[in-house]
């Protein structure tokens, strides 16, 4: 039996909306900005409760990022909300100069990331955002695993001084992180301990990794599942101590195999502890229209793909 | 627990003794010397636009802004604050900041050198007092100034936000997003200004990609629009007073400022060629001979 029963089925973006509302009640210095996607980002409740602190920016994301940067001058903590594609690639230079280089305390909150956006297709399914944001000096990159953790992360990043990229998604997804499980920025969570292989995952694929661990257990393979919700700064100690026990790793992410969680971990292995690693990630391609389930299957991000990757990497030990 | 509204420090007072027009002229001459000496010393940088905006920035920092150079405060609560969007004219800004007390004048000698706070384009990254935003990649400053103006509004701080933009820079689309936003959100505690010298790197703005009727454009976007000669101190002070009177009335305020690139150095005027070229030894000597040393070179 799993240690993580499904508590509910909820979208991670609703976790963001709930967290933002709670944060608005707690802190008067939090302001929210949205580029014409208030409903999609679940920011309606905040906008209704705090109309003075909600800034509708229209379909003009570049300006939104600059306005957010300016709001920090005067002590505000701005949370921007739009789709992940428009939160990163579309406004990269604005983020780079006005937020990251300028060291501004802006929280870039990005929904509809990855393939699980579904039917809207590849124009909106950004698979490069983690890499883009990881490359910016001092930018923290957070990819929570479920609804509850997205809510926790939304609250936690307000206490982190500096820019943060918070990535979440659209589909209803199993909720399995209990609200009383502590969330600490930069601290990976060992959800299941194991001795044969480490499954490092972020976002929606944490649930898939848990499922994969159960499958592997049926064949007597003991998989450790680590939720790497903070990709930057990476919890290097947690990564290294896990593979010290298991000796091999699979990294699982809803992102291009270039630049994401897998590369962050591979860099650590290369420098500190060479370790066989397999990637479960999108194989350097764009997505397409389809249901989230169809897409995860077609692009090799489903439970059986993680199981297969674990078997491959075990053979390389 | 509800956090209390961020307290606003006592507003920075108007300087009791404001420099006369003649005194401002003298400061502007020294600032122009600084620009020539900095770009010459660094063998790089942007003298043309810097010279053209010297009068305006001297008027702003020595007469118009209600500000507190020392101790310096990033948030600028209770103060008027300024953003330079066309960051390449950093020489004039650095000179004016130093000459008005934000950091030691001697530090101007480090412009564009290794380990300096005076980067080629302004940045907060090295902690230079007076600089609240990185700029250089064009078109971003108006959005930032609007955000800072909204923060002042939320904080109940009645001081103003000023910004300066290049005219060539207005070819960047983000400006027009910001222009729509400012009017829609009724940001009326901002005075934006444009260095309307009709010059950009590749030639005249009107040739490279004309802005058309710039006054009508801003007006159509819902802004209060004023024009002035940005190289005449008396006109600058009068127009900026008028601009301030137009704040607080539900509309953002734009001042289109006619300037001459290279103003004050005869061979740098009438051309775009001095946008981003440093003077040689001989050219620097010729330029400095035209600019009286009034406050002492750094």
Coordinates of C-alpha atoms in Angstrom, one line a residue:
Chain A
X1 CA 0.0 0.0 0.0
X2 CA 1.2 3.5 -0.8
X3 CA 2.2 5.9 1.9
X4 CA 0.7 8.6 -0.2
X5 CA -3.0 8.0 -0.7
X6 CA -4.8 10.3 -3.1
X7 CA -6.4 12.9 -1.0
X8 CA -8.2 14.7 -3.8
X9 CA -8.0 15.6 -7.5
X10 CA -7.1 19.3 -7.9
X11 CA -5.2 21.5 -10.3
X12 CA -1.9 23.0 -9.0
X13 CA -3.0 26.5 -10.2
X14 CA -5.8 26.4 -7.7
X15 CA -3.2 25.8 -5.0
X16 CA -1.5 29.0 -6.2
X17 CA -4.8 30.9 -6.1
X18 CA -5.6 29.6 -2.6
X19 CA -2.0 30.5 -1.4
X20 CA -2.2 33.9 -2.9
X21 CA -5.4 34.7 -1.1
X22 CA -4.1 33.5 2.2
X23 CA -0.9 35.5 1.6
X24 CA -2.9 38.6 0.8
X25 CA -4.6 38.4 4.2
X26 CA -1.3 37.9 6.0
X27 CA 0.7 40.5 4.3
X28 CA -0.2 44.0 3.1
X29 CA 2.9 44.3 1.1
X30 CA 1.9 41.6 -1.3
X31 CA 0.5 42.8 -4.6
X32 CA -0.6 40.7 -7.6
X33 CA -0.4 41.4 -11.3
X34 CA -2.1 39.5 -14.1
X35 CA -2.0 39.7 -17.9
X36 CA -5.6 39.0 -18.8
X37 CA -5.7 35.5 -17.3
X38 CA -7.2 36.1 -13.9
X39 CA -9.5 33.1 -14.1
X40 CA -7.0 30.7 -15.6
X41 CA -4.5 31.6 -12.8
X42 CA -7.2 31.4 -10.1
X43 CA -6.4 34.9 -9.0
X44 CA -10.0 36.0 -8.9
X45 CA -10.3 35.5 -5.1
X46 CA -7.3 37.8 -4.5
X47 CA -8.6 40.3 -6.9
X48 CA -12.0 40.4 -5.3
X49 CA -10.6 40.6 -1.7
X50 CA -7.9 43.1 -2.4
X51 CA -8.9 45.2 -5.4
X52 CA -6.3 47.9 -4.5
X53 CA -3.5 45.4 -4.6
X54 CA -4.5 43.6 -7.8
X55 CA -3.2 45.2 -11.0
X56 CA -4.7 44.1 -14.2
X57 CA -2.1 44.6 -16.9
X58 CA -3.9 43.4 -20.0
X59 CA -2.2 41.3 -22.7
X60 CA 1.1 43.1 -22.2
X61 CA 3.5 40.8 -20.3
X62 CA 6.7 42.8 -21.0
X63 CA 5.1 45.8 -19.3
X64 CA 3.8 43.7 -16.5
X65 CA 7.3 42.4 -15.6
X66 CA 8.6 46.0 -15.6
X67 CA 5.8 47.3 -13.5
X68 CA 6.4 44.4 -11.0
X69 CA 10.1 45.3 -10.8
X70 CA 9.1 49.0 -10.2
X71 CA 6.7 48.0 -7.4
X72 CA 9.5 46.5 -5.4
X73 CA 10.9 50.0 -5.1
X74 CA 8.7 51.1 -2.3
X75 CA 8.7 47.8 -0.6
X76 CA 6.0 45.8 -2.4
X77 CA 6.3 42.0 -3.0
X78 CA 4.8 41.6 -6.5
X79 CA 3.4 38.3 -7.7
X80 CA 2.9 38.2 -11.5
X81 CA 0.5 35.7 -13.0
X82 CA 0.3 34.4 -16.5
X83 CA 1.0 31.2 -18.5
X84 CA 4.5 29.8 -18.2
X85 CA 5.3 30.6 -21.8
X86 CA 4.4 34.3 -21.4
X87 CA 6.2 34.3 -18.0
X88 CA 9.6 33.4 -19.4
X89 CA 10.5 33.2 -23.1
X90 CA 8.2 36.1 -24.1
X91 CA 9.7 38.4 -21.5
X92 CA 13.2 37.0 -21.0
X93 CA 15.1 40.3 -21.4
X94 CA 12.7 42.1 -19.1
X95 CA 13.2 39.5 -16.4
X96 CA 16.9 39.4 -17.0
X97 CA 17.6 43.1 -16.8
X98 CA 14.8 44.6 -14.7
X99 CA 14.3 41.8 -12.3
X100 CA 17.2 39.3 -12.1
X101 CA 20.2 41.6 -12.7
X102 CA 18.5 44.4 -10.8
X103 CA 18.0 42.0 -7.9
X104 CA 14.3 42.8 -7.5
X105 CA 12.0 40.8 -5.2
X106 CA 9.5 39.7 -7.8
X107 CA 7.7 36.4 -7.7
X108 CA 7.0 35.1 -11.3
X109 CA 4.2 32.7 -11.0
X110 CA 3.6 30.6 -14.1
X111 CA 0.7 28.3 -14.9
X112 CA -0.1 25.9 -17.7
X113 CA 3.5 24.8 -17.9
X114 CA 4.5 21.7 -19.9
X115 CA 2.7 19.1 -21.9
X116 CA -0.2 18.7 -19.5
X117 CA -1.6 22.1 -20.7
X118 CA -3.1 19.7 -23.2
X119 CA -5.3 20.7 -26.1
X120 CA -3.9 24.2 -26.7
X121 CA -0.9 22.6 -28.2
X122 CA 2.8 23.4 -28.6
X123 CA 2.5 27.2 -28.8
X124 CA 1.5 27.3 -25.2
X125 CA 3.2 24.1 -23.9
X126 CA 6.5 25.6 -22.9
X127 CA 9.1 22.9 -22.2
X128 CA 12.1 25.2 -21.9
X129 CA 11.2 27.5 -19.1
X130 CA 13.0 25.8 -16.2
X131 CA 16.2 26.0 -18.2
X132 CA 15.7 29.6 -19.1
X133 CA 15.1 30.6 -15.6
X134 CA 17.8 28.4 -14.1
X135 CA 20.4 30.2 -16.1
X136 CA 19.6 33.6 -14.6
X137 CA 21.9 34.4 -11.6
X138 CA 20.1 34.5 -8.3
X139 CA 16.8 33.3 -9.7
X140 CA 15.2 30.6 -7.5
X141 CA 13.2 28.0 -9.5
X142 CA 10.4 26.2 -7.7
X143 CA 8.3 23.4 -9.2
X144 CA 5.9 22.0 -6.6
X145 CA 4.4 18.6 -6.9
X146 CA 0.7 19.0 -6.3
X147 CA -2.1 21.4 -5.2
X148 CA -1.2 21.5 -1.6
X149 CA 2.5 22.0 -2.2
X150 CA 1.8 24.8 -4.7
X151 CA -0.2 26.5 -2.0
X152 CA 2.7 26.1 0.5
X153 CA 5.2 27.3 -2.0
X154 CA 3.2 30.3 -2.9
X155 CA 3.3 31.3 0.8
X156 CA 6.9 30.4 1.3
X157 CA 8.4 32.3 -1.5
X158 CA 7.2 35.6 0.0
X159 CA 9.8 35.1 2.8
X160 CA 12.6 34.6 0.3
X161 CA 14.3 37.8 -0.5
X162 CA 15.0 37.9 -4.3
X163 CA 13.4 36.8 -7.6
X164 CA 11.6 33.5 -7.8
X165 CA 10.1 31.5 -10.7
X166 CA 7.2 29.4 -9.4
X167 CA 6.0 26.9 -12.0
X168 CA 2.7 25.0 -11.9
X169 CA 0.0 23.6 -14.2
X170 CA -3.4 23.3 -15.6
X171 CA -4.9 19.8 -15.2
X172 CA -6.6 18.2 -12.2
X173 CA -3.9 16.0 -10.6
X174 CA -3.7 13.7 -7.6
X175 CA -3.3 15.6 -4.4
X176 CA -1.0 13.6 -2.1
X177 CA 1.2 15.9 -0.1
X178 CA -0.5 16.4 3.3
X179 CA -0.8 20.1 4.2
X180 CA 1.1 19.4 7.4
X181 CA 4.2 18.1 5.6
X182 CA 6.7 21.0 6.1
X183 CA 7.8 22.8 2.9
X184 CA 11.2 24.4 2.9
X185 CA 12.5 26.3 -0.1
X186 CA 15.7 24.6 -1.3
X187 CA 15.1 21.4 0.7
X188 CA 14.3 18.3 -1.3
X189 CA 11.9 15.8 0.2
X190 CA 12.6 12.1 0.4
X191 CA 9.0 10.8 -0.1
X192 CA 9.9 7.1 -0.2
X193 CA 13.2 5.6 0.9
X194 CA 14.9 2.9 -1.2
X195 CA 18.2 1.3 -1.8
X196 CA 18.4 0.4 -5.5
X197 CA 17.7 3.5 -7.5
X198 CA 16.9 7.1 -6.9
X199 CA 14.0 8.7 -8.7
X200 CA 14.4 12.5 -8.6
X201 CA 11.2 14.2 -9.8
X202 CA 9.6 17.6 -9.9
X203 CA 6.0 18.9 -10.6
X204 CA 3.4 16.6 -11.9
X205 CA 6.0 13.8 -12.4
X206 CA 6.5 13.3 -8.7
X207 CA 3.2 11.5 -8.6
X208 CA 4.3 9.4 -11.6
X209 CA 7.5 8.6 -9.8
X210 CA 5.6 7.4 -6.8
X211 CA 3.6 5.1 -9.1
X212 CA 6.7 3.9 -10.7
X213 CA 8.3 3.1 -7.4
X214 CA 5.3 0.9 -6.6
X215 CA 5.6 -0.9 -9.9
X216 CA 9.3 -1.5 -9.3
X217 CA 8.6 -2.8 -5.8
X218 CA 6.5 -5.6 -7.3
X219 CA 9.8 -6.9 -8.9
X220 CA 11.7 -6.5 -5.7
X221 CA 13.4 -3.2 -6.8
X222 CA 13.6 -0.7 -4.0
X223 CA 13.3 2.8 -5.5
X224 CA 13.8 6.0 -3.5
X225 CA 11.6 8.9 -4.5
X226 CA 12.8 12.4 -4.0
X227 CA 10.6 15.4 -4.7
X228 CA 13.0 18.1 -5.9
X229 CA 10.5 20.9 -5.7
X230 CA 13.3 23.5 -5.7
X231 CA 15.5 23.1 -8.7
X232 CA 17.5 26.2 -7.9
X233 CA 19.1 26.4 -5.5
X234 CA 19.4 22.6 -5.8
X235 CA 19.6 20.6 -2.6
X236 CA 22.9 19.1 -3.6
X237 CA 23.3 17.3 -0.2
X238 CA 20.0 15.5 -0.6
X239 CA 20.9 14.5 -4.2
X240 CA 24.3 13.2 -3.3
X241 CA 23.2 11.4 -0.1
X242 CA 20.5 9.5 -2.0
X243 CA 22.8 8.2 -4.7
X244 CA 25.4 7.4 -2.1
X245 CA 22.8 4.8 -1.0
X246 CA 21.4 3.7 -4.4
X247 CA 24.2 4.3 -6.8
X248 CA 22.1 5.3 -9.8
X249 CA 19.4 7.9 -10.7
X250 CA 16.5 8.6 -12.9
X251 CA 15.4 12.2 -13.3
X252 CA 11.7 12.9 -14.2
X253 CA 10.4 16.2 -15.4
X254 CA 7.8 17.7 -17.7
X255 CA 10.4 19.7 -19.6
X256 CA 12.9 19.4 -22.4
X257 CA 15.8 17.1 -21.5
X258 CA 18.0 20.1 -22.0
X259 CA 18.4 22.6 -19.3
X260 CA 16.0 21.3 -16.6
X261 CA 16.1 19.2 -13.5
X262 CA 18.0 16.4 -15.2
X263 CA 20.8 18.7 -16.2
X264 CA 20.9 20.3 -12.8
X265 CA 21.4 16.9 -11.2
X266 CA 23.8 15.7 -13.9
X267 CA 26.0 18.7 -13.3
X268 CA 26.2 17.8 -9.6
X269 CA 27.1 14.2 -10.5
X270 CA 29.7 15.2 -13.0
X271 CA 31.4 17.5 -10.5
X272 CA 31.0 15.6 -7.3
X273 CA 30.0 12.0 -7.7
X274 CA 29.9 10.4 -11.2
X275 CA 26.7 8.4 -11.2
X276 CA 24.7 6.6 -13.9
X277 CA 21.6 8.6 -14.7
X278 CA 18.7 8.2 -17.1
X279 CA 16.4 11.1 -18.2
X280 CA 12.6 11.0 -18.3
X281 CA 12.0 14.2 -20.1
X282 CA 10.8 15.5 -23.5
X283 CA 13.4 14.5 -26.1
X284 CA 14.3 17.9 -27.5
X285 CA 11.0 18.4 -29.4
X286 CA 7.9 20.5 -29.2
X287 CA 4.6 19.1 -28.0
X288 CA 1.2 19.0 -29.7
X289 CA -2.5 19.0 -29.0
X290 CA -4.0 16.1 -27.0
X291 CA -5.2 15.2 -23.5
X292 CA -2.6 15.4 -20.7
X293 CA -2.6 11.6 -20.4
X294 CA -2.2 11.0 -24.1
X295 CA 0.6 13.5 -24.3
X296 CA 2.5 12.1 -21.3
X297 CA 2.3 8.7 -22.9
X298 CA 3.3 9.8 -26.4
X299 CA 6.3 11.9 -25.2
X300 CA 7.6 9.3 -22.8
X301 CA 6.8 10.9 -19.4
X302 CA 4.4 8.3 -18.0
X303 CA 4.8 5.7 -15.2
X304 CA 6.0 2.9 -17.5
X305 CA 8.7 5.2 -18.9
X306 CA 10.0 5.9 -15.5
X307 CA 10.0 2.1 -14.7
X308 CA 11.8 1.4 -18.0
X309 CA 14.4 4.1 -17.3
X310 CA 15.0 2.7 -13.8
X311 CA 15.6 -0.7 -15.3
X312 CA 18.1 0.7 -17.8
X313 CA 20.0 2.7 -15.2
X314 CA 20.1 -0.3 -12.8
X315 CA 21.8 -2.3 -15.6
X316 CA 24.5 0.4 -15.8
X317 CA 25.5 0.3 -12.2
Chain B
X1 CA -1.6 39.4 11.4
X2 CA -2.0 42.4 9.1
X3 CA 1.2 44.2 8.5
X4 CA 1.0 47.9 9.0
X5 CA 1.1 50.1 5.9
X6 CA 4.8 50.8 5.2
X7 CA 5.6 54.1 7.0
X8 CA 6.4 57.0 4.8
X9 CA 9.4 58.9 6.1
X10 CA 9.1 62.6 6.4
X11 CA 9.0 64.0 2.9
X12 CA 12.2 65.4 1.6
X13 CA 11.9 69.1 1.7
X14 CA 12.4 71.5 -1.1
X15 CA 15.9 72.8 -0.9
X16 CA 15.7 76.1 0.9
X17 CA 18.2 77.7 -1.4
X18 CA 17.8 76.6 -5.0
X19 CA 20.6 77.4 -7.4
X20 CA 20.0 80.3 -9.7
X21 CA 19.9 79.8 -13.5
X22 CA 23.5 81.1 -13.7
X23 CA 24.6 78.6 -11.1
X24 CA 22.8 75.8 -12.9
X25 CA 24.7 76.8 -16.1
X26 CA 28.0 76.6 -14.2
X27 CA 27.1 73.1 -12.9
X28 CA 26.1 72.0 -16.4
X29 CA 29.4 73.2 -17.8
X30 CA 31.2 71.0 -15.3
X31 CA 29.0 68.1 -16.0
X32 CA 29.8 68.4 -19.7
X33 CA 33.5 68.4 -18.8
X34 CA 33.0 65.3 -16.7
X35 CA 31.2 63.6 -19.7
X36 CA 34.1 64.3 -22.0
X37 CA 36.7 63.3 -19.5
X38 CA 34.9 60.1 -18.5
X39 CA 34.4 58.9 -22.1
X40 CA 37.9 59.9 -23.1
X41 CA 39.3 58.2 -20.1
X42 CA 37.4 55.0 -20.7
X43 CA 38.0 55.2 -24.4
X44 CA 34.4 54.3 -24.8
X45 CA 30.9 55.3 -23.8
X46 CA 28.2 57.7 -25.1
X47 CA 29.0 61.4 -25.1
X48 CA 26.5 62.7 -27.6
X49 CA 23.2 62.0 -25.8
X50 CA 24.9 62.7 -22.5
X51 CA 25.8 66.2 -23.5
X52 CA 22.3 66.8 -24.9
X53 CA 20.7 65.9 -21.6
X54 CA 23.1 67.7 -19.3
X55 CA 20.9 70.7 -18.9
X56 CA 17.8 68.7 -18.1
X57 CA 19.5 66.4 -15.6
X58 CA 21.3 69.3 -13.9
X59 CA 17.9 71.2 -13.6
X60 CA 16.3 68.0 -12.3
X61 CA 18.8 67.0 -9.6
X62 CA 19.8 70.6 -8.5
X63 CA 16.4 72.3 -8.7
X64 CA 13.4 70.1 -9.4
X65 CA 13.7 66.9 -7.4
X66 CA 12.8 66.8 -3.7
X67 CA 15.4 64.2 -2.9
X68 CA 17.8 63.0 -0.3
X69 CA 21.2 62.0 -1.8
X70 CA 22.7 61.0 1.6
X71 CA 21.8 58.8 3.3
X72 CA 20.7 57.0 0.1
X73 CA 17.6 54.9 0.3
X74 CA 16.6 52.4 -2.5
X75 CA 12.8 52.8 -1.8
X76 CA 13.0 56.6 -1.9
X77 CA 10.0 56.9 0.4
X78 CA 8.9 60.5 0.8
X79 CA 11.2 61.5 -2.1
X80 CA 10.8 62.2 -5.8
X81 CA 12.6 59.5 -7.6
X82 CA 14.1 59.3 -11.1
X83 CA 14.6 56.4 -13.6
X84 CA 17.0 56.6 -16.6
X85 CA 15.6 54.3 -19.2
X86 CA 18.1 55.1 -22.0
X87 CA 20.9 53.8 -19.8
X88 CA 23.7 54.4 -22.4
X89 CA 23.8 58.1 -21.4
X90 CA 25.2 57.0 -18.0
X91 CA 28.1 59.5 -18.1
X92 CA 25.7 62.5 -17.6
X93 CA 23.7 60.7 -14.9
X94 CA 26.8 59.6 -13.0
X95 CA 28.2 63.1 -13.1
X96 CA 25.0 64.6 -11.9
X97 CA 24.6 62.0 -9.2
X98 CA 28.2 62.6 -8.0
X99 CA 28.0 66.3 -8.2
X100 CA 24.7 66.4 -6.2
X101 CA 26.2 64.2 -3.4
X102 CA 25.2 60.6 -4.1
X103 CA 28.8 59.4 -4.2
X104 CA 32.3 60.8 -4.3
X105 CA 33.1 62.8 -7.4
X106 CA 36.5 61.1 -7.6
X107 CA 34.7 57.9 -8.4
X108 CA 33.8 59.2 -11.8
X109 CA 37.4 58.3 -12.8
X110 CA 36.4 54.6 -12.5
X111 CA 33.8 54.8 -15.3
X112 CA 33.7 51.6 -17.3
X113 CA 36.8 50.3 -15.6
X114 CA 37.2 46.9 -14.0
X115 CA 35.8 46.6 -10.4
X116 CA 33.9 49.9 -10.7
X117 CA 30.4 50.7 -9.5
X118 CA 30.1 52.9 -12.6
X119 CA 29.3 50.2 -15.1
X120 CA 29.0 51.1 -18.8
X121 CA 25.2 51.0 -18.3
X122 CA 23.7 51.8 -14.9
X123 CA 22.9 49.0 -12.5
X124 CA 21.9 48.3 -9.0
X125 CA 24.1 45.3 -9.0
X126 CA 27.2 47.1 -7.7
X127 CA 25.3 49.2 -5.2
X128 CA 25.9 52.6 -6.7
X129 CA 23.8 55.1 -4.7
X130 CA 21.1 56.9 -6.7
X131 CA 20.5 54.0 -9.1
X132 CA 17.3 52.1 -8.5
X133 CA 17.1 50.0 -11.7
X134 CA 19.4 48.4 -14.3
X135 CA 18.9 50.0 -17.7
X136 CA 20.7 49.7 -21.0
X137 CA 18.5 47.1 -22.8
X138 CA 16.1 49.7 -24.1
X139 CA 12.4 50.2 -23.7
X140 CA 12.0 48.9 -20.1
X141 CA 12.2 52.0 -18.0
X142 CA 8.7 53.4 -18.4
X143 CA 7.2 50.2 -17.1
X144 CA 9.5 50.3 -14.1
X145 CA 8.7 53.9 -13.4
X146 CA 5.0 53.1 -13.5
X147 CA 5.5 50.3 -11.0
X148 CA 7.4 52.6 -8.7
X149 CA 4.6 55.2 -9.1
X150 CA 2.0 52.6 -8.2
X151 CA 4.0 51.7 -5.1
X152 CA 4.0 55.3 -4.0
X153 CA 0.2 55.5 -4.5
X154 CA -0.3 52.3 -2.5
X155 CA 2.0 53.7 0.3
X156 CA 0.2 57.0 0.4
X157 CA 3.4 58.7 -0.6
X158 CA 2.6 61.9 -2.5
X159 CA 6.0 62.4 -4.1
X160 CA 6.5 62.0 -7.8
X161 CA 8.3 59.6 -10.1
X162 CA 10.3 61.0 -13.1
X163 CA 11.8 59.1 -16.0
X164 CA 13.8 59.9 -19.1
X165 CA 13.7 57.9 -22.3
X166 CA 15.5 58.2 -25.7
X167 CA 13.4 59.0 -28.8
X168 CA 15.0 56.1 -30.7
X169 CA 14.2 54.0 -27.7
X170 CA 10.5 54.6 -28.3
X171 CA 10.8 52.2 -31.3
X172 CA 10.7 49.4 -28.6
X173 CA 7.2 48.1 -28.3
X174 CA 7.2 47.8 -24.5
X175 CA 6.9 51.6 -24.3
X176 CA 3.6 51.5 -25.9
X177 CA 2.3 48.7 -23.7
X178 CA 3.4 51.0 -20.8
X179 CA 1.7 54.0 -22.4
X180 CA -1.6 52.2 -22.6
X181 CA -1.2 50.8 -19.0
X182 CA -0.4 54.3 -17.6
X183 CA -3.6 55.8 -18.9
X184 CA -5.8 52.8 -18.1
X185 CA -4.6 52.7 -14.5
X186 CA -4.7 56.5 -14.2
X187 CA -1.1 56.7 -13.0
X188 CA -1.0 60.5 -12.4
X189 CA 2.1 60.7 -10.2
X190 CA 4.6 60.2 -13.0
X191 CA 6.3 62.7 -15.2
X192 CA 8.0 60.9 -18.1
X193 CA 10.4 62.8 -20.4
X194 CA 11.8 62.0 -23.8
X195 CA 15.1 63.1 -25.1
X196 CA 13.8 64.2 -28.5
X197 CA 17.1 64.8 -30.4
X198 CA 16.0 62.9 -33.5
X199 CA 19.3 60.9 -33.4
X200 CA 20.0 57.2 -33.1
X201 CA 22.9 55.0 -33.8
X202 CA 22.2 54.4 -37.5
X203 CA 21.2 58.0 -38.3
X204 CA 18.3 60.4 -37.8
X205 CA 15.2 58.8 -36.1
X206 CA 13.1 60.3 -38.9
X207 CA 15.1 58.3 -41.4
X208 CA 15.8 55.1 -39.5
X209 CA 12.2 54.6 -38.5
X210 CA 10.2 57.8 -38.0
X211 CA 8.1 58.2 -34.9
X212 CA 5.6 60.3 -36.9
X213 CA 3.6 62.8 -34.9
X214 CA 5.1 62.0 -31.5
X215 CA 3.0 64.6 -29.6
X216 CA -0.2 63.3 -31.2
X217 CA 0.7 59.7 -30.4
X218 CA 1.1 60.3 -26.6
X219 CA -2.0 62.4 -26.6
X220 CA -3.9 59.7 -28.3
X221 CA -2.7 57.2 -25.7
X222 CA -4.3 59.4 -23.0
X223 CA -1.3 61.4 -21.7
X224 CA -1.0 65.0 -20.8
X225 CA 1.7 66.2 -23.3
X226 CA 4.1 69.1 -23.0
X227 CA 7.0 70.2 -25.1
X228 CA 10.1 72.1 -24.2
X229 CA 13.5 73.1 -25.3
X230 CA 15.6 70.7 -23.2
X231 CA 18.8 72.8 -23.6
X232 CA 17.4 76.0 -22.1
X233 CA 17.4 76.0 -18.3
X234 CA 14.8 78.7 -17.9
X235 CA 12.4 76.9 -20.2
X236 CA 13.1 73.6 -18.5
X237 CA 12.3 74.9 -15.0
X238 CA 9.1 76.6 -16.2
X239 CA 7.9 73.6 -18.2
X240 CA 8.7 71.1 -15.4
X241 CA 6.7 73.3 -13.0
X242 CA 3.8 73.2 -15.4
X243 CA 4.3 69.4 -15.7
X244 CA 4.1 69.1 -11.9
X245 CA 0.9 71.1 -11.8
X246 CA -0.6 68.6 -14.3
X247 CA 0.1 65.6 -12.0
X248 CA -2.7 64.3 -9.7
X249 CA -5.4 64.8 -12.3
X250 CA -6.0 61.3 -13.4
X251 CA -3.5 61.2 -16.3
X252 CA 0.2 60.4 -16.8
X253 CA 2.3 63.4 -17.9
X254 CA 4.8 63.4 -20.8
X255 CA 7.3 66.1 -21.5
X256 CA 8.8 65.9 -25.0
X257 CA 12.1 67.6 -24.8
X258 CA 13.8 69.0 -27.9
X259 CA 17.6 68.6 -27.4
X260 CA 20.7 68.8 -29.5
X261 CA 22.9 65.7 -29.4
X262 CA 26.4 66.8 -28.5
X263 CA 25.2 70.1 -27.1
X264 CA 28.1 72.3 -25.9
X265 CA 30.8 70.8 -28.0
X266 CA 30.7 72.3 -31.5
X267 CA 32.1 69.3 -33.5
X268 CA 29.8 66.9 -31.7
X269 CA 26.6 68.7 -32.7
X270 CA 24.5 68.4 -35.8
X271 CA 25.2 64.7 -36.3
X272 CA 24.4 61.2 -34.9
X273 CA 28.1 60.2 -35.2
X274 CA 28.9 60.9 -31.5
X275 CA 26.2 58.6 -30.1
X276 CA 28.6 56.0 -28.9
X277 CA 32.1 57.1 -29.8
X278 CA 34.7 58.4 -27.3
X279 CA 36.8 61.5 -28.1
X280 CA 40.5 61.0 -28.9
X281 CA 43.2 62.9 -27.0
X282 CA 43.1 65.8 -29.4
X283 CA 39.3 65.8 -29.6
X284 CA 39.0 65.8 -25.9
X285 CA 41.3 68.8 -25.6
X286 CA 39.3 70.7 -28.2
X287 CA 36.0 69.8 -26.4
X288 CA 37.3 70.8 -22.9
X289 CA 38.5 74.1 -24.3
X290 CA 34.9 74.9 -25.0
X291 CA 33.7 74.0 -21.5
X292 CA 34.8 76.1 -18.5
X293 CA 35.9 74.2 -15.4
X294 CA 33.6 75.6 -12.8
X295 CA 33.5 73.2 -9.9
X296 CA 36.8 71.5 -10.3
X297 CA 37.6 68.4 -12.4
X298 CA 37.5 65.1 -10.6

